[in-house]
Short mmCIF file of C-alpha atoms and ligand atoms in Angstrom, two decimals:
data_model
loop_
_atom_site.label_atom_id
_atom_site.label_comp_id
_atom_site.label_asym_id
_atom_site.label_seq_id
_atom_site.Cartn_x
_atom_site.Cartn_y
_atom_site.Cartn_z
CA MET A 762 28.65 23.09 -24.27
CA SER A 763 25.15 22.79 -23.11
CA ILE A 764 24.39 23.53 -19.16
CA SER A 765 23.13 20.53 -17.58
CA ILE A 766 21.82 19.41 -13.90
CA ARG A 767 24.31 17.03 -12.46
CA ARG A 768 22.81 14.11 -10.93
CA PHE A 769 23.71 14.55 -7.41
CA PRO A 770 25.54 17.56 -5.34
CA TYR A 771 29.04 17.76 -6.31
CA PRO A 772 31.54 15.76 -5.73
CA PHE A 773 28.96 12.70 -4.60
CA GLN A 774 28.19 9.96 -7.35
CA ALA A 775 25.24 8.50 -5.32
CA MET A 776 22.86 9.55 -2.08
CA LEU A 777 21.58 7.24 0.82
CA ALA A 778 19.15 7.96 3.46
CA ILE A 779 18.81 5.85 6.54
CA CYS A 780 15.61 5.44 7.15
CA SER A 781 15.20 3.57 10.69
CA ASP A 782 11.94 3.07 12.23
CA LEU A 783 12.47 3.53 16.07
CA ASP A 784 10.57 -0.16 16.89
CA GLY A 785 12.66 -1.58 19.64
CA THR A 786 14.08 1.56 20.99
CA PRO A 787 13.71 1.02 24.94
CA ASP A 788 14.30 4.70 26.45
CA GLY A 789 14.94 8.38 25.59
CA HIS A 790 18.88 7.76 26.59
CA VAL A 791 19.47 5.30 24.00
CA TYR A 792 17.67 7.18 21.44
CA PHE A 793 19.36 10.24 22.20
CA SER A 794 22.97 8.43 22.31
CA MET A 795 22.06 6.72 18.82
CA MET A 796 21.34 10.10 17.31
CA ARG A 797 24.74 11.75 18.85
CA TYR A 798 26.74 8.81 17.90
CA LEU A 799 25.60 8.85 14.26
CA ASN A 800 25.54 12.59 13.66
CA THR A 801 28.27 13.98 15.50
CA PHE A 802 31.92 13.24 16.43
CA GLU A 803 31.53 13.45 20.11
CA ASP A 804 32.36 11.00 22.71
CA THR A 805 28.87 8.88 23.28
CA PRO A 806 28.16 6.10 25.48
CA PHE A 807 28.26 3.94 22.02
CA GLY A 808 32.18 5.72 21.47
CA SER A 809 33.57 8.35 19.45
CA GLY A 810 30.52 9.61 16.76
CA ILE A 811 30.81 9.08 13.28
CA GLY A 812 29.68 12.40 12.02
CA LEU A 813 27.15 11.25 9.49
CA GLU A 814 23.56 12.65 8.94
CA ILE A 815 21.10 10.14 9.67
CA GLY A 816 17.75 10.73 10.78
CA ASN A 817 15.37 9.04 12.95
CA SER A 818 11.29 8.68 13.66
CA ILE A 819 9.08 8.79 16.38
CA TYR A 820 5.54 7.73 17.37
CA PHE A 821 3.24 9.05 20.09
CA ASN A 822 1.31 5.86 21.67
CA VAL A 823 2.95 2.70 22.22
CA ALA A 824 3.11 0.20 24.90
CA SER A 825 5.69 0.59 27.64
CA PRO A 826 8.61 0.24 28.03
CA GLN A 827 9.52 1.39 24.23
CA PHE A 828 10.61 4.77 23.52
CA CYS A 829 7.62 6.98 22.13
CA TYR A 830 6.72 10.60 22.57
CA TRP A 831 3.94 10.28 25.12
CA ASN A 832 5.53 7.66 27.14
CA THR A 833 8.79 9.40 27.88
CA SER A 834 9.48 12.15 30.63
CA ASP A 835 9.15 15.83 29.82
CA VAL A 836 12.79 16.11 29.40
CA GLY A 837 12.46 13.20 26.67
CA ARG A 838 9.74 15.33 25.14
CA ALA A 839 11.90 18.53 24.89
CA MET A 840 14.80 16.26 23.38
CA ALA A 841 12.52 15.04 20.78
CA ARG A 842 11.03 18.80 19.81
CA ARG A 843 14.77 19.99 19.52
CA LEU A 844 15.42 17.13 17.24
CA ILE A 845 12.41 17.76 15.06
CA ARG A 846 13.16 21.38 15.06
CA SER A 847 16.75 20.78 13.66
CA GLY A 848 15.67 17.93 10.76
CA HIS A 849 17.27 15.07 12.96
CA ILE A 850 13.78 13.52 13.63
CA ASP A 851 11.84 13.66 10.03
CA CYS A 852 9.39 11.04 9.91
CA LEU A 853 6.25 10.23 11.77
CA HIS A 854 6.21 6.48 12.10
CA SER A 855 2.55 6.19 12.50
CA PHE A 856 0.98 7.25 15.65
CA GLY A 857 2.15 4.14 17.29
CA SER A 858 0.28 0.72 18.14
CA ARG A 859 -1.67 2.22 20.87
CA ALA A 860 -3.46 5.27 18.97
CA THR A 861 -6.72 3.91 17.54
CA THR A 862 -8.93 6.99 16.88
CA ARG A 863 -9.20 10.11 15.26
CA ALA A 864 -8.68 12.01 18.68
CA ASP A 865 -5.29 10.14 19.52
CA ALA A 866 -3.92 11.61 16.13
CA ALA A 867 -5.35 15.14 16.21
CA ARG A 868 -3.89 15.18 20.30
CA ALA A 869 -0.44 14.61 18.71
CA LEU A 870 -0.81 16.82 15.81
CA GLU A 871 -1.88 19.75 18.01
CA GLU A 872 1.21 18.72 20.13
CA LEU A 873 3.67 19.29 17.29
CA GLU A 874 1.84 22.42 15.82
CA LYS A 875 1.89 23.77 19.41
CA HIS A 876 5.69 23.51 19.46
CA ASN A 877 6.16 24.53 15.84
CA CYS A 878 7.57 20.97 15.02
CA LEU A 879 7.05 20.40 11.63
CA LEU A 880 7.36 16.33 10.10
CA GLN A 881 7.04 15.97 6.37
CA VAL A 882 7.55 12.22 5.99
CA TRP A 883 4.96 9.73 7.39
CA VAL A 884 6.09 5.76 7.54
CA ASP A 885 3.41 3.22 8.30
CA HIS A 886 4.25 1.10 11.25
CA ALA A 887 3.62 -2.69 11.49
CA LYS A 888 -0.52 -2.88 10.57
CA VAL A 889 -1.64 -0.45 13.37
CA PRO A 890 -4.92 1.50 12.57
CA THR A 891 -3.56 5.15 11.78
CA ASN A 892 -1.64 3.61 8.80
CA PHE A 893 -2.33 4.80 5.14
CA GLY A 894 -1.46 1.38 3.48
CA SER A 895 -4.29 -1.04 1.76
CA ASP A 896 -1.86 -4.09 1.71
CA VAL A 897 1.26 -4.69 3.18
CA THR A 898 0.71 -2.17 5.84
CA ALA A 899 -2.82 -2.24 6.08
CA GLY A 900 -4.73 0.41 8.21
CA THR A 901 -7.68 2.82 7.84
CA GLY A 902 -5.72 6.15 8.48
CA ASP A 903 -7.10 7.57 5.29
CA ILE A 904 -10.35 5.95 5.07
CA PRO A 905 -13.32 8.89 5.74
CA GLY A 906 -15.62 7.58 8.59
CA SER A 907 -13.45 5.32 9.95
CA LEU A 908 -12.54 5.22 13.82
CA ALA A 909 -8.52 6.17 12.70
CA TYR A 910 -9.29 8.29 10.00
CA HIS A 911 -6.68 11.13 10.11
CA ALA A 912 -5.50 11.72 7.03
CA ASP A 913 -7.01 15.13 6.09
CA LEU A 914 -5.59 16.51 9.48
CA THR A 915 -2.10 15.11 8.84
CA THR A 916 -1.84 16.22 5.57
CA SER A 917 -3.17 19.76 6.06
CA TYR A 918 -0.31 19.72 9.02
CA GLY A 919 2.31 19.18 6.31
CA ILE A 920 2.86 15.41 5.74
CA GLN A 921 3.75 15.34 2.06
CA TYR A 922 5.85 11.94 1.62
CA VAL A 923 4.39 8.55 2.71
CA TRP A 924 5.61 5.18 3.03
CA ARG A 925 3.20 2.27 2.69
CA GLY A 926 5.28 -0.57 3.28
CA ARG A 927 6.71 -0.65 -0.54
CA VAL A 928 10.21 -2.34 -0.13
CA THR A 929 12.98 -3.64 -2.86
CA SER A 930 15.95 -5.81 -2.47
CA ILE A 931 17.22 -3.66 -5.95
CA ILE A 932 20.08 -1.32 -4.80
CA GLY A 933 19.76 2.28 -6.33
CA GLN A 934 16.30 3.53 -7.63
CA ASN A 935 15.56 6.05 -10.35
CA ILE A 936 17.88 3.80 -12.67
CA GLN A 937 17.46 0.52 -14.58
CA ARG A 938 16.02 -2.18 -12.29
CA ASN A 939 19.36 -4.55 -11.77
CA PHE A 940 19.47 -7.82 -9.48
CA ARG A 941 23.69 -7.64 -9.07
CA GLY A 942 24.45 -7.26 -5.40
CA ILE A 943 21.43 -9.44 -4.06
CA ALA A 944 22.87 -12.87 -4.86
CA SER A 945 25.35 -14.23 -2.24
CA ILE A 946 27.93 -16.99 -3.23
CA ALA A 947 28.24 -17.40 0.69
CA HIS A 948 24.53 -18.13 0.73
CA PRO A 949 23.26 -19.35 -2.52
CA LEU A 950 19.85 -20.61 -1.27
CA ALA A 951 18.70 -18.22 0.97
CA SER A 952 19.74 -15.42 -1.52
CA CYS A 953 18.27 -17.11 -4.35
CA LYS A 954 14.93 -16.84 -2.57
CA THR A 955 15.27 -13.44 -1.71
CA LEU A 956 16.13 -12.53 -5.78
CA VAL A 957 13.10 -14.81 -6.85
CA LYS A 958 11.02 -12.84 -4.68
CA GLU A 959 11.99 -9.35 -5.97
CA PHE A 960 12.19 -10.85 -9.61
CA ALA A 961 8.46 -11.95 -9.33
CA LYS A 962 7.80 -8.40 -7.93
CA GLY A 963 8.47 -7.17 -11.27
CA LEU A 964 6.72 -9.79 -13.18
CA SER A 965 3.47 -9.09 -11.01
CA SER A 966 0.74 -6.95 -12.71
CA SER A 967 -0.44 -6.08 -9.08
CA THR A 968 -0.49 -2.44 -8.26
CA GLN A 969 1.42 -3.31 -4.90
CA TYR A 970 4.46 -3.42 -7.04
CA THR A 971 3.96 -0.54 -9.56
CA MET A 972 7.14 1.15 -7.64
CA ASN A 973 9.18 -2.23 -7.86
CA ARG A 974 8.69 -2.50 -11.45
CA ASN A 975 9.63 0.63 -12.50
CA ASN A 976 12.23 0.82 -9.75
CA GLU A 977 11.21 4.63 -8.92
CA LEU A 978 12.19 6.43 -5.44
CA ILE A 979 9.01 8.62 -5.39
CA ARG A 980 5.66 8.54 -7.18
CA ASN A 981 2.59 10.82 -6.97
CA THR A 982 -0.24 9.19 -5.76
CA TYR A 983 -3.53 9.71 -3.86
CA LEU A 984 -4.48 8.54 -0.20
CA ARG A 985 -7.94 6.73 -0.22
CA ASN A 986 -9.50 10.23 1.04
CA GLY A 987 -8.15 11.88 -2.25
CA SER A 988 -5.21 13.74 -0.52
CA LYS A 989 -2.47 14.07 -3.12
CA VAL A 990 0.71 12.83 -1.47
CA LYS A 991 4.20 11.56 -2.68
CA GLU A 992 4.67 8.16 -2.18
CA PHE A 993 8.30 6.61 -1.60
CA LEU A 994 10.24 3.24 -1.93
CA ARG A 995 12.53 1.89 0.65
CA PHE A 996 15.20 -0.96 -0.16
CA ASN A 997 17.00 -3.38 1.95
CA PRO A 998 19.66 -5.83 -0.28
CA TYR A 999 20.06 -8.34 2.55
CA TRP A 1000 20.70 -11.84 1.20
CA GLY A 1001 18.53 -13.26 3.48
CA GLY A 1002 15.50 -10.93 2.88
CA ILE A 1003 14.18 -7.37 3.40
CA ASN A 1004 12.38 -8.07 6.98
CA ILE A 1005 15.13 -9.89 8.37
CA GLY A 1006 17.53 -7.41 7.07
CA ALA A 1007 16.22 -4.59 8.55
CA THR A 1008 17.80 -4.40 11.97
CA ALA A 1009 21.05 -2.81 13.60
CA ASP A 1010 22.62 -6.35 14.04
CA ILE A 1011 22.13 -7.30 10.31
CA LEU A 1012 23.43 -3.79 9.00
CA PRO A 1013 27.08 -4.87 8.33
CA GLU A 1014 25.70 -7.32 5.80
CA VAL A 1015 23.72 -4.44 4.40
CA LEU A 1016 26.38 -1.63 4.26
CA THR A 1017 28.92 -3.62 2.77
CA THR A 1018 31.73 -2.41 0.28
CA ARG A 1019 29.70 -4.57 -2.61
CA THR A 1020 26.66 -2.53 -2.13
CA LEU A 1021 28.25 1.08 -1.63
CA ASN A 1022 30.54 0.24 -4.39
CA TRP A 1023 27.17 -0.88 -6.57
CA LEU A 1024 25.22 1.93 -5.64
CA ILE A 1025 28.25 4.56 -6.84
CA LYS A 1026 28.68 2.62 -9.99
CA LYS A 1027 24.89 3.00 -10.95
CA GLU A 1028 24.64 6.52 -9.47
CA GLY A 1029 21.77 5.53 -7.56
CA CYS A 1030 19.93 7.28 -4.80
CA SER A 1031 18.10 4.99 -2.27
CA VAL A 1032 16.23 5.04 1.14
CA LEU A 1033 17.40 2.04 3.37
CA TYR A 1034 14.66 0.25 5.07
CA THR A 1035 15.84 -0.50 8.86
CA HIS A 1036 15.08 -0.63 12.42
CA LEU A 1037 18.49 0.79 14.07
CA GLY A 1038 17.02 0.32 17.69
CA ARG A 1039 16.60 -3.64 17.06
CA ALA A 1040 19.42 -5.58 18.31
CA ILE A 1041 20.17 -8.43 20.42
CA ASP A 1042 21.19 -5.87 23.27
CA PRO A 1043 18.60 -3.05 22.99
CA GLN A 1044 20.94 -0.80 25.54
CA HIS A 1045 23.63 -1.21 23.06
CA PRO A 1046 22.19 -1.49 19.80
CA PHE A 1047 25.22 -0.96 17.88
CA SER A 1048 27.80 -3.91 17.96
CA PRO A 1049 31.07 -3.70 17.13
CA ARG A 1050 30.50 -4.98 13.71
CA THR A 1051 27.68 -2.82 13.02
CA LYS A 1052 29.85 0.12 14.17
CA VAL A 1053 32.56 -0.81 11.82
CA SER A 1054 29.92 -0.62 8.67
CA LEU A 1055 28.79 2.69 9.88
CA SER A 1056 32.43 3.61 9.92
CA LEU A 1057 32.60 2.44 6.42
CA LEU A 1058 29.65 4.68 5.32
CA SER A 1059 31.31 7.66 6.87
CA GLU A 1060 34.43 7.30 4.91
CA TYR A 1061 32.72 7.01 1.73
CA THR A 1062 31.21 10.09 2.62
CA THR A 1063 34.45 11.87 3.69
CA GLN A 1064 35.81 10.79 0.31
CA GLY A 1065 33.08 12.62 -1.73
CA LYS A 1066 31.69 9.47 -2.91
CA ILE A 1067 28.16 8.88 -1.48
CA LEU A 1068 26.07 11.83 0.22
CA VAL A 1069 24.26 10.58 3.32
CA THR A 1070 21.31 12.69 4.65
CA THR A 1071 18.00 12.33 6.19
CA THR A 1072 14.79 10.84 4.43
CA ARG A 1073 13.31 14.10 4.06
CA ARG A 1074 16.27 15.82 2.63
CA LEU A 1075 16.99 13.24 -0.12
CA LEU A 1076 13.35 13.11 -1.45
CA ASP A 1077 13.18 16.85 -1.38
CA TYR A 1078 16.48 17.10 -3.12
CA CYS A 1079 15.46 14.12 -5.96
CA LEU A 1080 12.06 16.01 -6.20
CA ALA A 1081 13.82 19.42 -6.69
CA VAL A 1082 16.06 18.05 -9.34
CA LYS A 1083 13.43 16.74 -11.08
CA LYS A 1084 11.22 19.72 -11.08
CA VAL A 1085 13.64 22.90 -11.29
CA GLN A 1086 13.34 25.25 -14.05
CA PHE A 1087 15.92 27.40 -15.68
CA SER A 1088 17.13 29.50 -18.56
CA VAL A 1089 20.64 30.29 -19.70
CA SER A 1090 21.65 33.69 -21.34
CA PRO A 1091 25.12 33.72 -22.76
CA LEU A 1092 26.07 37.51 -22.37
CA LYS A 1093 29.45 39.10 -23.42
CA GLU A 1094 31.67 37.96 -20.40
CA ILE A 1095 29.38 35.78 -18.72
CA THR A 1096 26.76 33.02 -18.56
CA ARG A 1097 23.79 33.82 -16.77
CA ILE A 1098 21.54 31.21 -15.21
CA ASP A 1099 18.18 32.02 -13.97
CA ILE A 1100 16.30 29.85 -11.78
CA THR A 1101 12.57 29.97 -11.12
CA LYS A 1102 11.38 28.61 -7.73
CA ASP A 1103 8.02 28.63 -6.20
CA GLN A 1104 7.55 29.04 -2.43
CA THR A 1105 5.92 25.59 -2.42
CA ASP A 1106 9.20 23.98 -4.49
CA PRO A 1107 11.64 21.83 -2.26
CA PRO A 1108 14.81 23.36 -1.54
CA LEU A 1109 17.32 23.50 -4.15
CA ASP A 1110 20.44 22.85 -1.80
CA GLY A 1111 23.19 21.13 -3.27
CA LEU A 1112 21.81 21.68 -7.07
CA THR A 1113 24.83 21.43 -9.54
CA MET A 1114 25.13 22.18 -12.72
CA TYR A 1115 27.67 21.45 -15.38
CA VAL A 1116 28.68 24.74 -17.09
CA GLN A 1117 31.69 25.52 -19.46
CA ASP A 1118 33.60 28.02 -17.05
CA PRO A 1119 32.40 28.24 -13.49
CA ALA A 1120 34.39 31.55 -12.80
CA ARG A 1121 32.36 32.95 -15.58
CA THR A 1122 29.08 31.76 -14.45
CA LYS A 1123 26.48 33.50 -12.48
CA VAL A 1124 23.17 31.93 -10.99
CA TYR A 1125 20.00 33.93 -9.90
CA MET A 1126 17.23 32.71 -8.35
CA ASN A 1127 13.89 34.71 -8.93
CA ASN A 1128 16.13 37.45 -10.00
CA CYS A 1129 18.45 37.62 -7.00
CA GLU A 1130 22.04 36.71 -7.37
CA ILE A 1131 23.28 33.67 -5.65
CA GLN A 1132 26.20 35.08 -3.89
CA ASN A 1133 27.72 31.93 -2.19
CA LEU A 1134 27.94 29.92 -5.51
CA GLN A 1135 30.41 26.87 -5.22
CA LYS A 1136 32.70 26.38 -8.20
CA ASN A 1137 33.93 22.93 -8.92
CA ALA A 1138 36.78 21.47 -10.64
CA PRO A 1139 36.12 18.82 -13.29
CA ASP A 1140 34.63 15.68 -11.83
CA HIS A 1141 35.24 12.02 -12.94
CA THR A 1142 33.30 12.89 -16.09
CA GLY A 1143 36.06 15.50 -16.87
CA ARG A 1144 33.25 18.76 -16.61
CA PRO A 1145 33.45 21.43 -14.55
CA SER A 1146 30.47 22.58 -12.64
CA ILE A 1147 28.59 25.18 -9.98
CA SER A 1148 27.02 24.20 -7.09
CA LEU A 1149 24.14 26.07 -4.71
CA PRO A 1150 25.89 25.02 -1.24
CA TRP A 1151 24.62 22.14 0.63
CA GLN A 1152 24.83 22.61 4.39
CA LYS A 1153 25.11 19.76 7.00
CA LEU A 1154 22.30 19.80 9.71
CA THR A 1155 23.34 21.35 12.67
CA PHE A 1156 22.80 18.83 15.68
CA PRO A 1157 21.40 20.86 18.42
CA PRO A 1158 23.12 21.22 21.63
CA ILE A 1159 20.83 19.63 24.30
CA GLU A 1160 21.19 20.62 28.18
CA GLU A 1161 19.31 17.86 29.26
CA VAL A 1162 18.96 14.71 27.87
CA PRO A 1163 17.03 11.35 29.55
CA HIS A 1164 18.95 9.48 32.03
CA ALA A 1165 20.21 6.07 31.51
ZN1 ZN B 1101 7.50 0.21 12.71
#
């Protein structure tokens, strides 16, 4: 039997990141309570946590009274830094609507670097000046000489992945484009409109829809200053339209058994476009129905069906699986797998390989044997496998958090 890479870490059959733009989050107290509810099993102001792994985004200058790095208190800033270092804040959502110059960007990046806080994912916000997009999220952040030019600073700081407004209704990327899951019998007109819109993106020859046409999650591309980046696509399959579906209140219509089962059936990986702070009651963004849908997702993870993780980790994983180089030496008693990995390559956490006999397989990374190799029973395909461990991020203990 030949050795092959399993699409997802064992035993999962799909992967999902909930990539939430923080727009509308009123303050540090709500921001932190949301994070704790999503990422721990602790008692929180929103009820018992659901223990998933869901990241968040941050920006620096926006109009008060919304949560952002410079508007919040010292306590709020320390909390944000702690969550960046733990990996739970993983996206820079532009520098904010009030950041208009290179100096604004430089000040934010200096602050992050001073505190050893690395963010690798950039997500454009609305149509603010520091954006990288040229169409949907038009900005001038990557045009040398413009007032808001910062792409050189931001990429040397560490941003690798960028989102420039590319969205799709299709459930599951890196698989064949399929329109199932968008149409809703209960809402024939509205869902038909959403479907036609997505269908048209596939027919259009515009470069704006290249990622839609290929249904690709990540692609190599360049910013307008020549910086090489990886651009990613987000999805939201709401029948009433992507933008309307991207809120906490509509989440129950998005995280349905139909969506989740389809993602599994097609073995897709996807990054959800949403704003978890956008709700009718911003002080309590998770309605009872929203909580039910989040609990449903949590069950799918506990049952080993969908691996839910942060945007950065999902993108890293998809890239790592594509890039990984290995060789196989069948020895007398064992099979030896040698993986070569550069320091700049993304982490191989969770990498799973189908093998003949897990007990008789050894894996070496750059000539060092991996000691904590996980040996897996046959999965739904009937094949046994071995995995490099996938550790859940540790939610940090934070002594002082912003008051309500
Ligand atoms: Zn935004």
